[in-house]
Amino acid sequence: MTGLVRKAMLLAVCGLLTAGVAMAHVPDPANSECPTACIYVTGHNGSVGDAAGNFCVTVRDFNNVPIENSSVVIDFSNCDLQLCINQLDANAIVDCVSQTVRKLTNVTGQACFRIIGKSRPGLGCGGAPVNCVRIFADSTPLCSLNAPTFDLVNDPSGAGLGAGDLSAWLSAFFCGTNPRRGDYICDGTLGAGDLARWLSVFFGGGSTLNCPPPKDNNVGPKCQ
Ligand SMILES: [Ca+2]
Ligand SMILES: [Ca+2]
């Protein structure tokens, strides 16, 4: 091997090593993990968000190493729901203007959420576009998902799931346009499986309450 070739190889190896170091601690979507189906937006039981809505995001870098203290942002700004300011989670930060909920990852690179909120009023057969939720880690886009909502109509008392929500789901079912807010099985259509999932969350008792009214009627900050 000539001296010139050896030098060139050395430079190439150094370049690769430098690139590897530079990519460390930068979130890599290919090595990170998002929820597999969609994100459930639920109510709470007075002390904590409904376990039915629990989901986790794991952030890893180019070398597949978990990133601790990565800022995971769940961005609902394209969705048809209203977040509650109080997520009953001391580690969750809600931004009403940007409609985001944010948490830092733990030592294993994981941040878990239970998003508390409800559907906006007056949606009729319309609603959110496909994959309205965007998930970022340190500003790097990781994935996009749908965000069905169990609490579909407001209750002036601040109560959570009830007959009015069930009725609203049935109205959505008869739309024929499959509003994504009622697609709990996340298959693109509304059917018996979605109704069964709504009933299981209702009877699970974890969404007996939601954030207090009034809703904002699609103007102003999309949370309360
Ligand atoms: Ca309701
Ligand atoms: Ca479905």
mmCIF file of C-alpha atoms and ligand atoms in Angstrom:
data_model
loop_
_atom_site.group_PDB
_atom_site.id
_atom_site.type_symbol
_atom_site.label_atom_id
_atom_site.label_comp_id
_atom_site.label_asym_id
_atom_site.label_seq_id
_atom_site.Cartn_x
_atom_site.Cartn_y
_atom_site.Cartn_z
ATOM 1 C CA MET A 1 0.000 0.000 0.000
ATOM 2 C CA THR A 2 1.437 3.328 -0.976
ATOM 3 C CA GLY A 3 1.715 6.146 1.534
ATOM 4 C CA LEU A 4 -0.817 8.142 -0.425
ATOM 5 C CA VAL A 5 -3.451 5.380 -0.320
ATOM 6 C CA ARG A 6 -2.821 4.816 3.396
ATOM 7 C CA LYS A 7 -3.340 8.535 4.064
ATOM 8 C CA ALA A 8 -6.527 8.580 2.008
ATOM 9 C CA MET A 9 -7.895 5.594 3.949
ATOM 10 C CA LEU A 10 -7.005 7.199 7.251
ATOM 11 C CA LEU A 11 -8.792 10.390 6.249
ATOM 12 C CA ALA A 12 -11.863 8.406 5.183
ATOM 13 C CA VAL A 13 -11.999 6.539 8.515
ATOM 14 C CA CYS A 14 -11.576 9.799 10.419
ATOM 15 C CA GLY A 15 -14.422 11.295 8.374
ATOM 16 C CA LEU A 16 -16.722 8.387 9.188
ATOM 17 C CA LEU A 17 -15.875 8.562 12.887
ATOM 18 C CA THR A 18 -16.550 12.308 12.930
ATOM 19 C CA ALA A 19 -19.904 11.771 11.204
ATOM 20 C CA GLY A 20 -20.796 9.046 13.721
ATOM 21 C CA VAL A 21 -20.025 11.313 16.676
ATOM 22 C CA ALA A 22 -21.956 14.172 15.108
ATOM 23 C CA MET A 23 -25.055 11.943 14.699
ATOM 24 C CA ALA A 24 -24.910 10.721 18.301
ATOM 25 C CA HIS A 25 -27.734 12.166 20.423
ATOM 26 C CA VAL A 26 -29.599 13.296 17.302
ATOM 27 C CA PRO A 27 -32.973 11.481 17.063
ATOM 28 C CA ASP A 28 -33.088 8.975 14.220
ATOM 29 C CA PRO A 29 -36.655 8.152 13.053
ATOM 30 C CA ALA A 30 -35.473 4.762 11.753
ATOM 31 C CA ASN A 31 -34.279 3.686 15.207
ATOM 32 C CA SER A 32 -36.986 5.433 17.250
ATOM 33 C CA GLU A 33 -40.396 3.949 18.127
ATOM 34 C CA CYS A 34 -43.848 5.484 17.803
ATOM 35 C CA PRO A 35 -47.234 3.996 18.794
ATOM 36 C CA THR A 36 -48.236 1.402 16.198
ATOM 37 C CA ALA A 37 -51.825 2.439 15.467
ATOM 38 C CA CYS A 38 -53.327 5.747 16.558
ATOM 39 C CA ILE A 39 -53.288 7.917 19.659
ATOM 40 C CA TYR A 40 -56.340 7.828 21.905
ATOM 41 C CA VAL A 41 -57.452 11.129 23.406
ATOM 42 C CA THR A 42 -59.367 10.307 26.591
ATOM 43 C CA GLY A 43 -60.769 11.757 29.796
ATOM 44 C CA HIS A 44 -59.661 11.175 33.380
ATOM 45 C CA ASN A 45 -61.011 9.805 36.643
ATOM 46 C CA GLY A 46 -60.223 12.816 38.813
ATOM 47 C CA SER A 47 -56.630 11.903 39.526
ATOM 48 C CA VAL A 48 -55.014 10.562 36.359
ATOM 49 C CA GLY A 49 -55.590 10.249 32.606
ATOM 50 C CA ASP A 50 -57.350 7.123 31.375
ATOM 51 C CA ALA A 51 -54.981 4.150 31.085
ATOM 52 C CA ALA A 52 -56.780 3.287 27.842
ATOM 53 C CA GLY A 53 -54.993 6.270 26.288
ATOM 54 C CA ASN A 54 -51.483 5.369 27.438
ATOM 55 C CA PHE A 55 -48.809 5.383 24.716
ATOM 56 C CA CYS A 56 -45.042 5.718 24.641
ATOM 57 C CA VAL A 57 -42.434 7.125 22.289
ATOM 58 C CA THR A 58 -38.845 5.861 22.379
ATOM 59 C CA VAL A 59 -36.087 8.057 20.968
ATOM 60 C CA ARG A 60 -32.791 6.602 19.758
ATOM 61 C CA ASP A 61 -29.947 8.031 17.713
ATOM 62 C CA PHE A 62 -28.111 6.898 14.570
ATOM 63 C CA ASN A 63 -26.154 4.366 16.645
ATOM 64 C CA ASN A 64 -29.413 2.997 18.140
ATOM 65 C CA VAL A 65 -28.487 4.469 21.529
ATOM 66 C CA PRO A 66 -31.450 5.777 23.618
ATOM 67 C CA ILE A 67 -31.448 9.554 24.055
ATOM 68 C CA GLU A 68 -32.220 10.803 27.559
ATOM 69 C CA ASN A 69 -33.902 14.216 28.029
ATOM 70 C CA SER A 70 -34.986 14.365 24.405
ATOM 71 C CA SER A 71 -37.961 16.716 24.063
ATOM 72 C CA VAL A 72 -40.878 14.708 22.621
ATOM 73 C CA VAL A 73 -43.626 16.932 21.219
ATOM 74 C CA ILE A 74 -47.086 15.602 20.377
ATOM 75 C CA ASP A 75 -48.485 18.190 17.948
ATOM 76 C CA PHE A 76 -52.298 18.273 17.614
ATOM 77 C CA SER A 77 -52.514 21.532 15.646
ATOM 78 C CA ASN A 78 -53.993 19.777 12.593
ATOM 79 C CA CYS A 79 -56.527 17.818 14.648
ATOM 80 C CA ASP A 80 -60.190 18.394 15.529
ATOM 81 C CA LEU A 81 -59.879 18.171 19.287
ATOM 82 C CA GLN A 82 -59.405 20.343 22.309
ATOM 83 C CA LEU A 83 -56.677 19.606 24.833
ATOM 84 C CA CYS A 84 -57.131 20.114 28.567
ATOM 85 C CA ILE A 85 -54.598 22.527 30.031
ATOM 86 C CA ASN A 86 -54.258 20.269 33.033
ATOM 87 C CA GLN A 87 -53.101 16.861 31.820
ATOM 88 C CA LEU A 88 -52.847 15.568 35.431
ATOM 89 C CA ASP A 89 -49.220 14.754 34.664
ATOM 90 C CA ALA A 90 -46.584 16.898 36.387
ATOM 91 C CA ASN A 91 -44.082 16.118 33.629
ATOM 92 C CA ALA A 92 -46.333 17.066 30.704
ATOM 93 C CA ILE A 93 -46.186 20.629 29.374
ATOM 94 C CA VAL A 94 -49.206 21.838 27.390
ATOM 95 C CA ASP A 95 -48.958 24.729 24.928
ATOM 96 C CA CYS A 96 -52.472 25.896 24.036
ATOM 97 C CA VAL A 97 -51.347 28.184 21.219
ATOM 98 C CA SER A 98 -49.376 25.556 19.327
ATOM 99 C CA GLN A 99 -51.680 22.756 20.565
ATOM 100 C CA THR A 100 -48.856 20.568 21.738
ATOM 101 C CA VAL A 101 -48.085 18.346 24.718
ATOM 102 C CA ARG A 102 -44.408 17.880 25.508
ATOM 103 C CA LYS A 103 -42.350 15.621 27.771
ATOM 104 C CA LEU A 104 -38.704 14.693 28.192
ATOM 105 C CA THR A 105 -37.509 11.132 27.681
ATOM 106 C CA ASN A 106 -36.142 9.083 30.572
ATOM 107 C CA VAL A 107 -32.823 7.223 30.734
ATOM 108 C CA THR A 108 -34.144 4.535 28.370
ATOM 109 C CA GLY A 109 -35.114 7.187 25.812
ATOM 110 C CA GLN A 110 -38.823 6.735 26.538
ATOM 111 C CA ALA A 111 -41.604 9.273 27.174
ATOM 112 C CA CYS A 112 -45.144 8.001 27.904
ATOM 113 C CA PHE A 113 -48.329 10.028 27.618
ATOM 114 C CA ARG A 114 -52.035 9.931 28.463
ATOM 115 C CA ILE A 115 -53.539 12.801 26.488
ATOM 116 C CA ILE A 116 -56.632 14.324 28.098
ATOM 117 C CA GLY A 117 -59.000 16.173 25.811
ATOM 118 C CA LYS A 118 -62.184 16.035 23.816
ATOM 119 C CA SER A 119 -63.665 16.591 20.415
ATOM 120 C CA ARG A 120 -64.365 20.122 19.206
ATOM 121 C CA PRO A 121 -68.009 21.102 18.742
ATOM 122 C CA GLY A 122 -69.845 21.509 15.490
ATOM 123 C CA LEU A 123 -67.773 19.147 13.382
ATOM 124 C CA GLY A 124 -70.718 17.361 11.789
ATOM 125 C CA CYS A 125 -69.435 14.814 9.302
ATOM 126 C CA GLY A 126 -66.133 16.654 8.902
ATOM 127 C CA GLY A 127 -63.093 16.587 11.098
ATOM 128 C CA ALA A 128 -59.369 16.064 11.111
ATOM 129 C CA PRO A 129 -57.312 15.083 8.060
ATOM 130 C CA VAL A 130 -55.529 11.720 7.993
ATOM 131 C CA ASN A 131 -52.608 11.421 10.426
ATOM 132 C CA CYS A 132 -53.307 14.804 12.015
ATOM 133 C CA VAL A 133 -50.990 14.157 14.973
ATOM 134 C CA ARG A 134 -47.309 14.779 14.358
ATOM 135 C CA ILE A 135 -44.684 13.515 16.781
ATOM 136 C CA PHE A 136 -41.303 15.217 17.029
ATOM 137 C CA ALA A 137 -38.186 14.532 19.085
ATOM 138 C CA ASP A 138 -35.877 17.556 19.461
ATOM 139 C CA SER A 139 -37.649 19.008 16.385
ATOM 140 C CA THR A 140 -36.942 15.892 14.282
ATOM 141 C CA PRO A 141 -40.205 14.483 12.839
ATOM 142 C CA LEU A 142 -40.663 10.854 13.939
ATOM 143 C CA CYS A 143 -44.142 9.888 12.702
ATOM 144 C CA SER A 144 -47.754 10.936 12.070
ATOM 145 C CA LEU A 145 -50.910 9.251 13.396
ATOM 146 C CA ASN A 146 -54.672 9.673 13.766
ATOM 147 C CA ALA A 147 -56.112 10.808 17.102
ATOM 148 C CA PRO A 148 -59.646 9.474 17.742
ATOM 149 C CA THR A 149 -61.491 11.014 20.686
ATOM 150 C CA PHE A 150 -63.848 9.215 23.067
ATOM 151 C CA ASP A 151 -65.487 12.330 24.523
ATOM 152 C CA LEU A 152 -67.328 13.541 21.430
ATOM 153 C CA VAL A 153 -69.734 16.094 22.902
ATOM 154 C CA ASN A 154 -69.359 18.574 25.691
ATOM 155 C CA ASP A 155 -71.103 18.104 29.013
ATOM 156 C CA PRO A 156 -71.744 21.392 30.879
ATOM 157 C CA SER A 157 -70.994 19.693 34.168
ATOM 158 C CA GLY A 158 -67.488 18.665 33.074
ATOM 159 C CA ALA A 159 -68.535 15.035 33.081
ATOM 160 C CA GLY A 160 -66.764 12.645 30.759
ATOM 161 C CA LEU A 161 -68.263 9.822 28.748
ATOM 162 C CA GLY A 162 -72.023 9.466 28.606
ATOM 163 C CA ALA A 163 -75.069 8.819 26.476
ATOM 164 C CA GLY A 164 -74.490 12.015 24.481
ATOM 165 C CA ASP A 165 -71.090 10.777 23.312
ATOM 166 C CA LEU A 166 -72.516 7.428 22.304
ATOM 167 C CA SER A 167 -75.226 9.215 20.349
ATOM 168 C CA ALA A 168 -72.572 11.410 18.685
ATOM 169 C CA TRP A 169 -70.601 8.312 17.673
ATOM 170 C CA LEU A 170 -73.739 6.849 16.064
ATOM 171 C CA SER A 171 -74.293 10.132 14.197
ATOM 172 C CA ALA A 172 -70.711 9.952 12.937
ATOM 173 C CA PHE A 173 -71.269 6.333 11.912
ATOM 174 C CA PHE A 174 -74.220 7.340 9.741
ATOM 175 C CA CYS A 175 -72.226 10.110 8.052
ATOM 176 C CA GLY A 176 -70.797 7.689 5.548
ATOM 177 C CA THR A 177 -67.579 9.700 5.466
ATOM 178 C CA ASN A 178 -65.988 7.944 8.453
ATOM 179 C CA PRO A 179 -64.830 10.864 10.600
ATOM 180 C CA ARG A 180 -61.538 9.751 12.103
ATOM 181 C CA ARG A 181 -62.478 10.941 15.590
ATOM 182 C CA GLY A 182 -64.640 7.800 15.980
ATOM 183 C CA ASP A 183 -62.268 5.281 14.390
ATOM 184 C CA TYR A 184 -60.835 3.670 17.524
ATOM 185 C CA ILE A 185 -59.615 0.557 15.718
ATOM 186 C CA CYS A 186 -57.764 2.836 13.324
ATOM 187 C CA ASP A 187 -58.672 1.014 10.118
ATOM 188 C CA GLY A 188 -60.152 3.970 8.234
ATOM 189 C CA THR A 189 -63.824 3.058 8.659
ATOM 190 C CA LEU A 190 -66.406 3.200 11.457
ATOM 191 C CA GLY A 191 -67.909 -0.121 12.518
ATOM 192 C CA ALA A 192 -68.868 -2.502 15.290
ATOM 193 C CA GLY A 193 -65.271 -2.832 16.492
ATOM 194 C CA ASP A 194 -65.048 0.903 17.099
ATOM 195 C CA LEU A 195 -68.338 0.912 18.983
ATOM 196 C CA ALA A 196 -67.123 -2.008 21.107
ATOM 197 C CA ARG A 197 -63.924 -0.101 21.900
ATOM 198 C CA TRP A 198 -65.911 2.998 22.926
ATOM 199 C CA LEU A 199 -68.059 0.838 25.220
ATOM 200 C CA SER A 200 -64.998 -0.813 26.776
ATOM 201 C CA VAL A 201 -63.507 2.606 27.583
ATOM 202 C CA PHE A 202 -66.872 3.793 28.926
ATOM 203 C CA PHE A 203 -67.243 0.778 31.195
ATOM 204 C CA GLY A 204 -63.555 0.909 32.109
ATOM 205 C CA GLY A 205 -64.395 4.004 34.177
ATOM 206 C CA GLY A 206 -61.166 5.866 33.443
ATOM 207 C CA SER A 207 -62.845 8.696 31.493
ATOM 208 C CA THR A 208 -65.655 9.707 33.851
ATOM 209 C CA LEU A 209 -64.416 13.324 33.795
ATOM 210 C CA ASN A 210 -63.009 15.732 31.226
ATOM 211 C CA CYS A 211 -61.788 19.312 31.299
ATOM 212 C CA PRO A 212 -64.497 21.789 32.217
ATOM 213 C CA PRO A 213 -66.593 23.636 29.614
ATOM 214 C CA PRO A 214 -67.097 25.836 27.725
ATOM 215 C CA LYS A 215 -65.529 24.632 24.548
ATOM 216 C CA ASP A 216 -63.990 27.284 22.346
ATOM 217 C CA ASN A 217 -66.015 26.774 19.165
ATOM 218 C CA ASN A 218 -62.942 26.623 16.974
ATOM 219 C CA VAL A 219 -61.646 30.070 17.861
ATOM 220 C CA GLY A 220 -58.829 31.044 20.182
ATOM 221 C CA PRO A 221 -56.544 28.656 22.002
ATOM 222 C CA LYS A 222 -57.625 25.100 21.406
ATOM 223 C CA CYS A 223 -57.500 24.050 24.992
ATOM 224 C CA GLN A 224 -58.993 24.942 28.336
HETATM 225 CA CA CA B 1 -69.122 13.965 26.759
HETATM 226 CA CA CA B 2 -62.614 1.455 12.648
#
